[in-house]
Short mmCIF file of C-alpha atoms and ligand atoms in Angstrom, two decimals:
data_model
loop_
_atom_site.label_atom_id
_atom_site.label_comp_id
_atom_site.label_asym_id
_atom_site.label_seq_id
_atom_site.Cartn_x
_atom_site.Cartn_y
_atom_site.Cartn_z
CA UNK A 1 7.57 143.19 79.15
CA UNK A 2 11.13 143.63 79.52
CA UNK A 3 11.91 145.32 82.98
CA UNK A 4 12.98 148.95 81.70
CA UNK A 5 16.45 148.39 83.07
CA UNK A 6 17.55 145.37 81.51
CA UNK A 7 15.52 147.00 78.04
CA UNK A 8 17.94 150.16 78.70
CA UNK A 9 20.96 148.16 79.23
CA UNK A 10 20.59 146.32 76.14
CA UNK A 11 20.50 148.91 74.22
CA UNK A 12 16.36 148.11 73.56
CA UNK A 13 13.95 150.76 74.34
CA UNK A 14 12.50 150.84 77.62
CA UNK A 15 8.44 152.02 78.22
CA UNK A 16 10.55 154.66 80.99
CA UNK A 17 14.07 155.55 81.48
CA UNK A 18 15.47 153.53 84.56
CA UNK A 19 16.58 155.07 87.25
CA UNK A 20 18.67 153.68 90.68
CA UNK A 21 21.27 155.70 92.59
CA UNK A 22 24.56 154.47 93.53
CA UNK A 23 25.03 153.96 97.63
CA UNK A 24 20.95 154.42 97.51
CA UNK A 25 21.07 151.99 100.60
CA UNK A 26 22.74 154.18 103.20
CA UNK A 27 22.85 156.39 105.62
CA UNK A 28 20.59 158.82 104.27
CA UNK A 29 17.61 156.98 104.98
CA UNK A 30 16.07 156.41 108.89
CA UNK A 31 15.21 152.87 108.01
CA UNK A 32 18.75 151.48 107.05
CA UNK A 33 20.25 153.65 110.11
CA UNK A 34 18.07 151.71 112.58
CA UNK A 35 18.76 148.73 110.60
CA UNK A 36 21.94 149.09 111.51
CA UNK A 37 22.09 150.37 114.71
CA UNK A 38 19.79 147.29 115.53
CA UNK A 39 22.52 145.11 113.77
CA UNK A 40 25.66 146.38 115.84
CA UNK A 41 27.58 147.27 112.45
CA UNK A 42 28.21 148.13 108.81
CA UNK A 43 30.17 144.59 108.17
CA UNK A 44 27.85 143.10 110.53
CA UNK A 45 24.60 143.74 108.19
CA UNK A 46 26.70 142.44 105.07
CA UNK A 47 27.43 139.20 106.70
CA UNK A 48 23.99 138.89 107.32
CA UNK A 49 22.05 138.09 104.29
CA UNK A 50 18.41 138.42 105.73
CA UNK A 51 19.49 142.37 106.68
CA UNK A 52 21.55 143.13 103.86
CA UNK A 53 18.74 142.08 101.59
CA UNK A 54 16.44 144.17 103.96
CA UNK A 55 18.93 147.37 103.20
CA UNK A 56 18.36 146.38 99.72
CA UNK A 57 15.07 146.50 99.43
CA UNK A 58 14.08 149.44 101.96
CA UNK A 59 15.10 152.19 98.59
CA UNK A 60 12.98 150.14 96.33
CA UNK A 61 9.94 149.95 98.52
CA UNK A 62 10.12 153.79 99.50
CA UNK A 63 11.47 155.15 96.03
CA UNK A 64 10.63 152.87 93.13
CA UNK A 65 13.75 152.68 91.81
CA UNK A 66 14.26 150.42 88.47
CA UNK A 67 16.90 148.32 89.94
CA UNK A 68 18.37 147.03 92.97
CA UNK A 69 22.02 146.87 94.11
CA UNK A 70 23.30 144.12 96.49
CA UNK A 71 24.24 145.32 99.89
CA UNK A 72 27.50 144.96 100.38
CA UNK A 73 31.74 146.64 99.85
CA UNK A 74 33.82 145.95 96.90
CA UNK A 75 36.00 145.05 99.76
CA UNK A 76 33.86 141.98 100.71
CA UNK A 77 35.36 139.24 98.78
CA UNK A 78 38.73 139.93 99.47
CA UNK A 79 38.46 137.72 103.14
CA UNK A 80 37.76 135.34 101.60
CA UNK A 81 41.16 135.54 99.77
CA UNK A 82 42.83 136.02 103.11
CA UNK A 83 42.43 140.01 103.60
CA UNK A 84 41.71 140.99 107.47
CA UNK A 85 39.18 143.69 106.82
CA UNK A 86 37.53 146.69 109.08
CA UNK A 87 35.48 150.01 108.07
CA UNK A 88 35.66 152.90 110.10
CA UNK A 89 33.72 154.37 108.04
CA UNK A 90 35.68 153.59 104.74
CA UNK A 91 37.69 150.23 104.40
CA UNK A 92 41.12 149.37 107.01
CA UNK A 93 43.64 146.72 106.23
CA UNK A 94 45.83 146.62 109.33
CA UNK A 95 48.49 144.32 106.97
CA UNK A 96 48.29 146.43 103.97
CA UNK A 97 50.21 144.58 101.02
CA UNK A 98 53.79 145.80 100.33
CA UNK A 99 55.86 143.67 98.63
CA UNK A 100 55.97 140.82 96.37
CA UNK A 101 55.84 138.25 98.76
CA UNK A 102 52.80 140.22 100.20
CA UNK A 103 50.92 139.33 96.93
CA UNK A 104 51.56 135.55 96.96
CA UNK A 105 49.41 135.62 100.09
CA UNK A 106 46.21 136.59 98.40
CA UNK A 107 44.21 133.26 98.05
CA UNK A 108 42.28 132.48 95.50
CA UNK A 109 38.76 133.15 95.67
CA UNK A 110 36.36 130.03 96.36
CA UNK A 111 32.65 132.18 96.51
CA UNK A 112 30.78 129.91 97.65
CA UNK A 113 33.63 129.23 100.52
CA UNK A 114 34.78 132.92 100.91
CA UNK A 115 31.56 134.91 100.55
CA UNK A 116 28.51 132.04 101.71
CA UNK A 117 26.36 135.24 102.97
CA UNK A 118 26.57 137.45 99.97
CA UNK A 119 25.69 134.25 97.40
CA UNK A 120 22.45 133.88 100.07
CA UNK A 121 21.71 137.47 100.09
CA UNK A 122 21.26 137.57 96.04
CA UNK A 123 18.82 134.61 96.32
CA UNK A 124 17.00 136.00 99.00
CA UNK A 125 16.39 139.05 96.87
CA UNK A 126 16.13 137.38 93.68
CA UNK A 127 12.95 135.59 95.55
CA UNK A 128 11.88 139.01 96.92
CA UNK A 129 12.42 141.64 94.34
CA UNK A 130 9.43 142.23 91.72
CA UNK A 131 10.22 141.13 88.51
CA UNK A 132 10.70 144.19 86.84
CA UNK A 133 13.32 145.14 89.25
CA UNK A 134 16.61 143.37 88.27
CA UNK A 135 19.31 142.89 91.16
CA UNK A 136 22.54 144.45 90.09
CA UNK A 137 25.65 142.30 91.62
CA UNK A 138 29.20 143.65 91.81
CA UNK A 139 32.82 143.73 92.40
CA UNK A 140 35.64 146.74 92.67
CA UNK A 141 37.76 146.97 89.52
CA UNK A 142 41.17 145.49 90.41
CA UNK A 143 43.16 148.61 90.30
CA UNK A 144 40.72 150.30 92.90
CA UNK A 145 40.63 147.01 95.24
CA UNK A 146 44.83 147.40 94.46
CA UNK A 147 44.48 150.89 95.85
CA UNK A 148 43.09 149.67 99.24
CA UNK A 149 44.97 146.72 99.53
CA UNK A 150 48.57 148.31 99.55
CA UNK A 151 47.63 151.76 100.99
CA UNK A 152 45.48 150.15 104.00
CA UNK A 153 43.09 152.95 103.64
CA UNK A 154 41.17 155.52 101.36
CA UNK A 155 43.38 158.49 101.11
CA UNK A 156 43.02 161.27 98.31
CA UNK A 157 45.76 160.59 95.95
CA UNK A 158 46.88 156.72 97.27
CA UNK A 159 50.38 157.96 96.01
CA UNK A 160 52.18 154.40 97.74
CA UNK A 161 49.70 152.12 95.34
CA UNK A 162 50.69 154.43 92.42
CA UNK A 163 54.61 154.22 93.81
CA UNK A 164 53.95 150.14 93.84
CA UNK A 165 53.46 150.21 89.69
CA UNK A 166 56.39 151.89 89.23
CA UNK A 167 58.71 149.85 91.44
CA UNK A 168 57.29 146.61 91.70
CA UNK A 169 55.33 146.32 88.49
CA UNK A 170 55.71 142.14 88.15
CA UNK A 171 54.44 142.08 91.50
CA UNK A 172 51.34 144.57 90.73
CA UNK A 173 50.53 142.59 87.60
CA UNK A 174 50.56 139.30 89.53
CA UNK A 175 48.41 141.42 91.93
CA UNK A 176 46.03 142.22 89.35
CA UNK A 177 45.79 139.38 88.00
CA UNK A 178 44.93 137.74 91.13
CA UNK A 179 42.26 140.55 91.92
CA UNK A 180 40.82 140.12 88.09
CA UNK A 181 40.34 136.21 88.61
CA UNK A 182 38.90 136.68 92.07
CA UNK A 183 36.51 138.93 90.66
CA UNK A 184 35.67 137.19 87.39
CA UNK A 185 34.40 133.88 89.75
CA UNK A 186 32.70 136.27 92.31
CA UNK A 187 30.69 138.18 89.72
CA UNK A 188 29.91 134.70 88.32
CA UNK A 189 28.28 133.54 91.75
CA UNK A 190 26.09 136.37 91.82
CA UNK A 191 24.53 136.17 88.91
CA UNK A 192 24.16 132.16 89.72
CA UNK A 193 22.70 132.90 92.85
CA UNK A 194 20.44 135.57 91.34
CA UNK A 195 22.19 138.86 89.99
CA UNK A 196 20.64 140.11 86.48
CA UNK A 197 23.65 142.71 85.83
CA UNK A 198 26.46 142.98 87.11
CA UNK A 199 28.61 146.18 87.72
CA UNK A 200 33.00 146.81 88.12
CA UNK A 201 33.32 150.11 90.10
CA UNK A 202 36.36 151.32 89.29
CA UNK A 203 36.30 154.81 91.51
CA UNK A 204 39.82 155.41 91.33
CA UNK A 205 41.07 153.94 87.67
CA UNK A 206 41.02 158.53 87.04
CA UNK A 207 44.26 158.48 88.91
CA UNK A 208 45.71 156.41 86.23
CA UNK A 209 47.28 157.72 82.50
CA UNK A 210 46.37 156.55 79.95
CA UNK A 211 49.19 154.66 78.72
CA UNK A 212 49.00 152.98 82.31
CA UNK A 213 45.23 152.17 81.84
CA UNK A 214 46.11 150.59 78.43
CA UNK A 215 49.27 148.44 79.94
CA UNK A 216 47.76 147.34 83.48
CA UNK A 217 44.25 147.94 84.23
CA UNK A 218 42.41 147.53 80.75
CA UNK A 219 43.29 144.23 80.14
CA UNK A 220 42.60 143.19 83.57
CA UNK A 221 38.67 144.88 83.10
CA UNK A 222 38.85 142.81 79.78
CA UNK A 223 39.36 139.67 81.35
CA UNK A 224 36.57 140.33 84.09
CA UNK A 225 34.49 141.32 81.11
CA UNK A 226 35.40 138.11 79.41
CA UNK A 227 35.01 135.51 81.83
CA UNK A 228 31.25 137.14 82.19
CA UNK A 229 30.22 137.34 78.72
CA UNK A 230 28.91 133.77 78.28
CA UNK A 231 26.39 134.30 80.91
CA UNK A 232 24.18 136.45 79.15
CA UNK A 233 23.32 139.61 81.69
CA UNK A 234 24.21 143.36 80.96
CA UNK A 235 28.06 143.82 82.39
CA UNK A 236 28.46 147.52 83.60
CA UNK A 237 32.29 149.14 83.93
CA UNK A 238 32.32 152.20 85.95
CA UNK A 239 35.35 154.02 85.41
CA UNK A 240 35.42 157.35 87.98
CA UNK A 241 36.51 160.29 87.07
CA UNK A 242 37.89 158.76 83.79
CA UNK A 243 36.71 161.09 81.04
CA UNK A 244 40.40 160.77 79.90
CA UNK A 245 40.60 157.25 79.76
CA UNK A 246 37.28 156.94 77.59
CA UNK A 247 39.69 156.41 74.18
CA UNK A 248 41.04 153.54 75.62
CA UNK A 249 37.64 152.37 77.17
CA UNK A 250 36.49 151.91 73.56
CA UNK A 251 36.35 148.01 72.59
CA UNK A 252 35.59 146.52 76.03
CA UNK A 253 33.35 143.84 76.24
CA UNK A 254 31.01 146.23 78.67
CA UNK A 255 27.67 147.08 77.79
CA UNK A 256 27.00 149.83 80.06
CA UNK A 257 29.56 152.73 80.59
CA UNK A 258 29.14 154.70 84.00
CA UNK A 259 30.22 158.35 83.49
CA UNK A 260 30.81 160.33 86.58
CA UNK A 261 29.31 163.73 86.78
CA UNK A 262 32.29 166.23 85.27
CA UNK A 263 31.86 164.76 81.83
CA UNK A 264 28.87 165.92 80.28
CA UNK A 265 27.14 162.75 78.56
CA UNK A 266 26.72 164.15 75.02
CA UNK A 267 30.76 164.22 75.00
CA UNK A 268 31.37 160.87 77.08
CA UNK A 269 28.86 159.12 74.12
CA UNK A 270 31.38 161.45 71.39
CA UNK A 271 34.73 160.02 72.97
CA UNK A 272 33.43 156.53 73.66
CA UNK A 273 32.15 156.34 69.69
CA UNK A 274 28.20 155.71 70.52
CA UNK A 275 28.95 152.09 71.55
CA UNK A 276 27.78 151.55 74.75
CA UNK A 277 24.59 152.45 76.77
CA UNK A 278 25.46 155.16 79.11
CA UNK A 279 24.62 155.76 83.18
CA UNK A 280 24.91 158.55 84.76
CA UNK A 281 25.05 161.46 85.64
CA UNK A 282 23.73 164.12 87.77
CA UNK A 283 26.21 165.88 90.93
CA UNK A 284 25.07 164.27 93.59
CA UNK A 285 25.46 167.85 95.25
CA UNK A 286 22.33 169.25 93.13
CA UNK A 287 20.15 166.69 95.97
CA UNK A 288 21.07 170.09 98.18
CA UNK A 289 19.59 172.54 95.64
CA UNK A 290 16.34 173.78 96.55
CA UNK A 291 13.51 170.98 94.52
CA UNK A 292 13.04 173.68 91.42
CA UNK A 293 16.79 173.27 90.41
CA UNK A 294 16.94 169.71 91.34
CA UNK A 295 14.45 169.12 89.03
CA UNK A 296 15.64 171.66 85.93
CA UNK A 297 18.86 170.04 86.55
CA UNK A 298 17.54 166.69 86.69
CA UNK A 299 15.78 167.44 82.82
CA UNK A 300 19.11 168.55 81.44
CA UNK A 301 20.68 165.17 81.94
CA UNK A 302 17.09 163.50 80.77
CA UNK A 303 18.15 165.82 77.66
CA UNK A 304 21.05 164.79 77.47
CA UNK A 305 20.34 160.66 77.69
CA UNK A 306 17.84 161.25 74.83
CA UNK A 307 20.34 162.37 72.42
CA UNK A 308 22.91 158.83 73.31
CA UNK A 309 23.31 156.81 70.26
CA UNK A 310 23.03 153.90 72.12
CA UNK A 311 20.65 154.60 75.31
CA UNK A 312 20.79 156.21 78.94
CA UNK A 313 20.46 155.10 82.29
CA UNK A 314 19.56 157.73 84.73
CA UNK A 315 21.93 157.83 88.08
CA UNK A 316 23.68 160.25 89.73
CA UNK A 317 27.72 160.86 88.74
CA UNK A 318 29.06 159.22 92.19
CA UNK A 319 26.74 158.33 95.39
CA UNK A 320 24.74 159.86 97.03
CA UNK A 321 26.04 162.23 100.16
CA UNK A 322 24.76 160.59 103.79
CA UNK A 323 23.17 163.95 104.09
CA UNK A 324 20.98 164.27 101.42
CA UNK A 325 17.17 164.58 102.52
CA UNK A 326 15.39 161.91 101.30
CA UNK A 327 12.57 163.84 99.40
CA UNK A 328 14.60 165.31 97.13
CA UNK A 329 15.35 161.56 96.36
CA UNK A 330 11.82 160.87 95.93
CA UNK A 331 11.08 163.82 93.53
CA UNK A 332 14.22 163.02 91.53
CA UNK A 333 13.00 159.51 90.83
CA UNK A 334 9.17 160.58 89.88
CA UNK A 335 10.68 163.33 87.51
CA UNK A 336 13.00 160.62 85.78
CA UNK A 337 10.21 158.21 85.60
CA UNK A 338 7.95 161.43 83.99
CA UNK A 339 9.52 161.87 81.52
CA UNK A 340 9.05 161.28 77.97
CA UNK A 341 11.80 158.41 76.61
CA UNK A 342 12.63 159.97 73.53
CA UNK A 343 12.17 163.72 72.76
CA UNK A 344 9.08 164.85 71.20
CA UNK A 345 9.59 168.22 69.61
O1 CP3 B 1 23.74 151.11 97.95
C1 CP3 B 1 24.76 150.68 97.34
O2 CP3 B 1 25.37 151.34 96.48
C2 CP3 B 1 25.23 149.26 97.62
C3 CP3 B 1 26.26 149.05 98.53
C4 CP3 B 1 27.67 149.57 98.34
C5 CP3 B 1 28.46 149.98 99.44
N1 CP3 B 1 29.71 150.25 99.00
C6 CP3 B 1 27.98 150.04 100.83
C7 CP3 B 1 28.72 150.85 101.81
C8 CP3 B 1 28.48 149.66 97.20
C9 CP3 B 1 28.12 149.39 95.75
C10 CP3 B 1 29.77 150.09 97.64
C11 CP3 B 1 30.91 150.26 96.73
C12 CP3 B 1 32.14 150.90 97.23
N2 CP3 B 1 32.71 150.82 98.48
C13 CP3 B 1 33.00 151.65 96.41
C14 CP3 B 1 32.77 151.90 94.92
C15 CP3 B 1 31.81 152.99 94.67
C16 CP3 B 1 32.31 154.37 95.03
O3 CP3 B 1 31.72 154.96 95.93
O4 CP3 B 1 33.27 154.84 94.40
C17 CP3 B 1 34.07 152.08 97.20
C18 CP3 B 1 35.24 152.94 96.75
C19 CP3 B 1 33.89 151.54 98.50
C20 CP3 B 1 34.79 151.69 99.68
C21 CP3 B 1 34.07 152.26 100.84
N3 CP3 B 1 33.20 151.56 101.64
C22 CP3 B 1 34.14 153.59 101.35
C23 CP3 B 1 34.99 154.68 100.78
C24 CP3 B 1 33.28 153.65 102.46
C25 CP3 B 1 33.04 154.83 103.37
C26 CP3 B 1 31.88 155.58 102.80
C27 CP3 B 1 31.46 156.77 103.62
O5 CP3 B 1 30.42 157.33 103.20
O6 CP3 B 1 32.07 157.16 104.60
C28 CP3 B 1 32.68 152.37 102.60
C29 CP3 B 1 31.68 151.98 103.62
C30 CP3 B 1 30.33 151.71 103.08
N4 CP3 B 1 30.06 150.89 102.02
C31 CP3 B 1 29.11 152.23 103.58
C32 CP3 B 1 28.08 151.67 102.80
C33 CP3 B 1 26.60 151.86 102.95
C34 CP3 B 1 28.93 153.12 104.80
C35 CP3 B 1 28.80 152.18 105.94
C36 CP3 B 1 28.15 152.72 107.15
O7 CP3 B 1 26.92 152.60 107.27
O8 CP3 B 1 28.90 153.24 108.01
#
């Protein structure tokens, strides 16, 4: 039997609706914080392939979940094109990229050079995980990685990398570009090494217009999408906060569309024409609700997944909050895997 995510992402019928949750290895659960007080670091347990795969697994073992996500940043890969990287807690460039000569000094990306531990992390887990639990690699979209790289940091609006496409929009392309082939050859060695999907966060593409989306960042998604197509696994775009980009999200090569949780998925499925497989998309806020309305609102987006032309995917609309109590977690994912796949009345 197919595992129920792969079914689901295919756009096949799964015995349950799959369920994972993105960041569900994190701070919210006492196992991965003394995993990582143990390991002296966030960076230090992604360079280390027998913990990260630990982190991986510890949701799976205490939750169920349908699928697995590698532990690791979409910031990762970008040492190993010549990026000095921190986190405190989100990702620091100290030598933030700022002109065009900045760009020329992104390398190109040699995985197996660049990113050894995350290559042995996806075959440690592809050993380790049960069968019907696929391991979901993945990579930041190139805008969002462009975000970090010329800002230095997260900020709320990351008005200098929107400032960069306006006045040094050869350079940005170039930078794109670079970022989409990077990408394209790291997505490529995870699923080699073990990765049966593979996911593109793009969690700040919403900042962009749509005629920007269209010019810049769309064709760069297409080429990631592209490069991955011959391999055969279900490719997943994630475009955050996006609803108004969804016209222009039509006719990727994707077969899962992420939908964050301000769009409600009936109307995501409308705009995107019913051709993709859909994940998403509860607030990650309702986790704080008391378990009743966590689990009313929990059926409303079960609802709502039965009614997608194409099929549903059952996450939450961004990650989950480091404060979230962990048995809410565990009621949301026996609800989800309750319920009935397609509606009965
Ligand atoms: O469980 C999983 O989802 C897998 C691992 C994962 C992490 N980051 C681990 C992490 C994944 C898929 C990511 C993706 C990521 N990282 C994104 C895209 C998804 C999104 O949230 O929009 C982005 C934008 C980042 C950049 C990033 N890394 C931020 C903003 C932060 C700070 C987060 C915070 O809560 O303060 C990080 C650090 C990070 N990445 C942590 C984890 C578990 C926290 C590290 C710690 O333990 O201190």
């Amino acid at each position: 039997m197919t595992a129920p995510f792969l079914a689901a992402a295919r756009g096949e019928t799964p015995s349950h609706t799959p369920v994972w949750i993105m960041r569900q290895a994190g701070r919210y659960l006492p196992e991965y914080r003394e995993t990582r007080a143990s390991a002296g670091g966030f960076q230090e347990m992604t360079r280390t392939p027998e913990l990260a795969a630990e982190v991986t697994l510890q949701p799976i073992r205490r939750f169920g979940m349908d699928a697995a996500i590698l532990f690791s940043d979409i910031m990762t890969p970008l040492e190993g094109m010549g990026i000095d990287l921190r986190f405190d807690p989100g990702p620091v460039i100290d030598n933030p990229i700022r002109s065009a000569d900045d760009v020329k000094r992104l390398r190109a990306l040699d995985p197996d050079e660049g990113v050894p531990f995350v290559l042995e992390t996806c075959r440690i887990l592809a050993r380790e995980l049960p069968e019907n639990v696929p391991l979901i690699g993945f990579a930041g979209a190139p805008f969002t990685l462009l975000c970090y790289l010329i800002e230095g940091h997260g900020t709320k609006s990351f008005v200098q990398a929107r400032a960069f496409l306006r006045s040094e929009l050869d350079a940005a392309r170039e930078l794109l570009d670079r970022l989409a082939h990077g990408m394209a050859l790291y997505l490529e060695a995870q699923a080699r090494a073990g990765a049966r999907a593979l996911m593109i966060f793009d969690s700040w593409v919403g900042l962009l217009d749509a005629p920007t989306f269209r010019a810049l960042e769309r064709p760069a998604i297409e080429r990631i999408l592209t490069h991955l197509r011959p391999l055969g696994v279900p490719l997943l775009y994630f475009p955050n906060q996006g609803a108004h980009l969804h016209h222009e999200v039509v006719g990727l090569h994707a077969d899962v569309i992420g939908v964050d949780w301000r769009t409600p998925l009936e109307a995501a499925d409308e705009a995107l024409g019913g051709q993709f497989v859909l994940q998403g998309n509860l607030d990650p806020s309702i986790l704080f609700a008391p378990p009743e309305s966590l689990l009313v609102a929990a059926d409303s987006v079960l609802d709502a997944g039965r009614s997608l032309r194409r099929g549903h995917i059952f996450n939450l609309g961004h990650g989950i909050d480091k404060r979230t109590d962990p048995d809410q977690v565990a009621r949301l994912v026996e609800r989800v895997h309750a319920a009935p796949v397609r509606a009965t009345g």
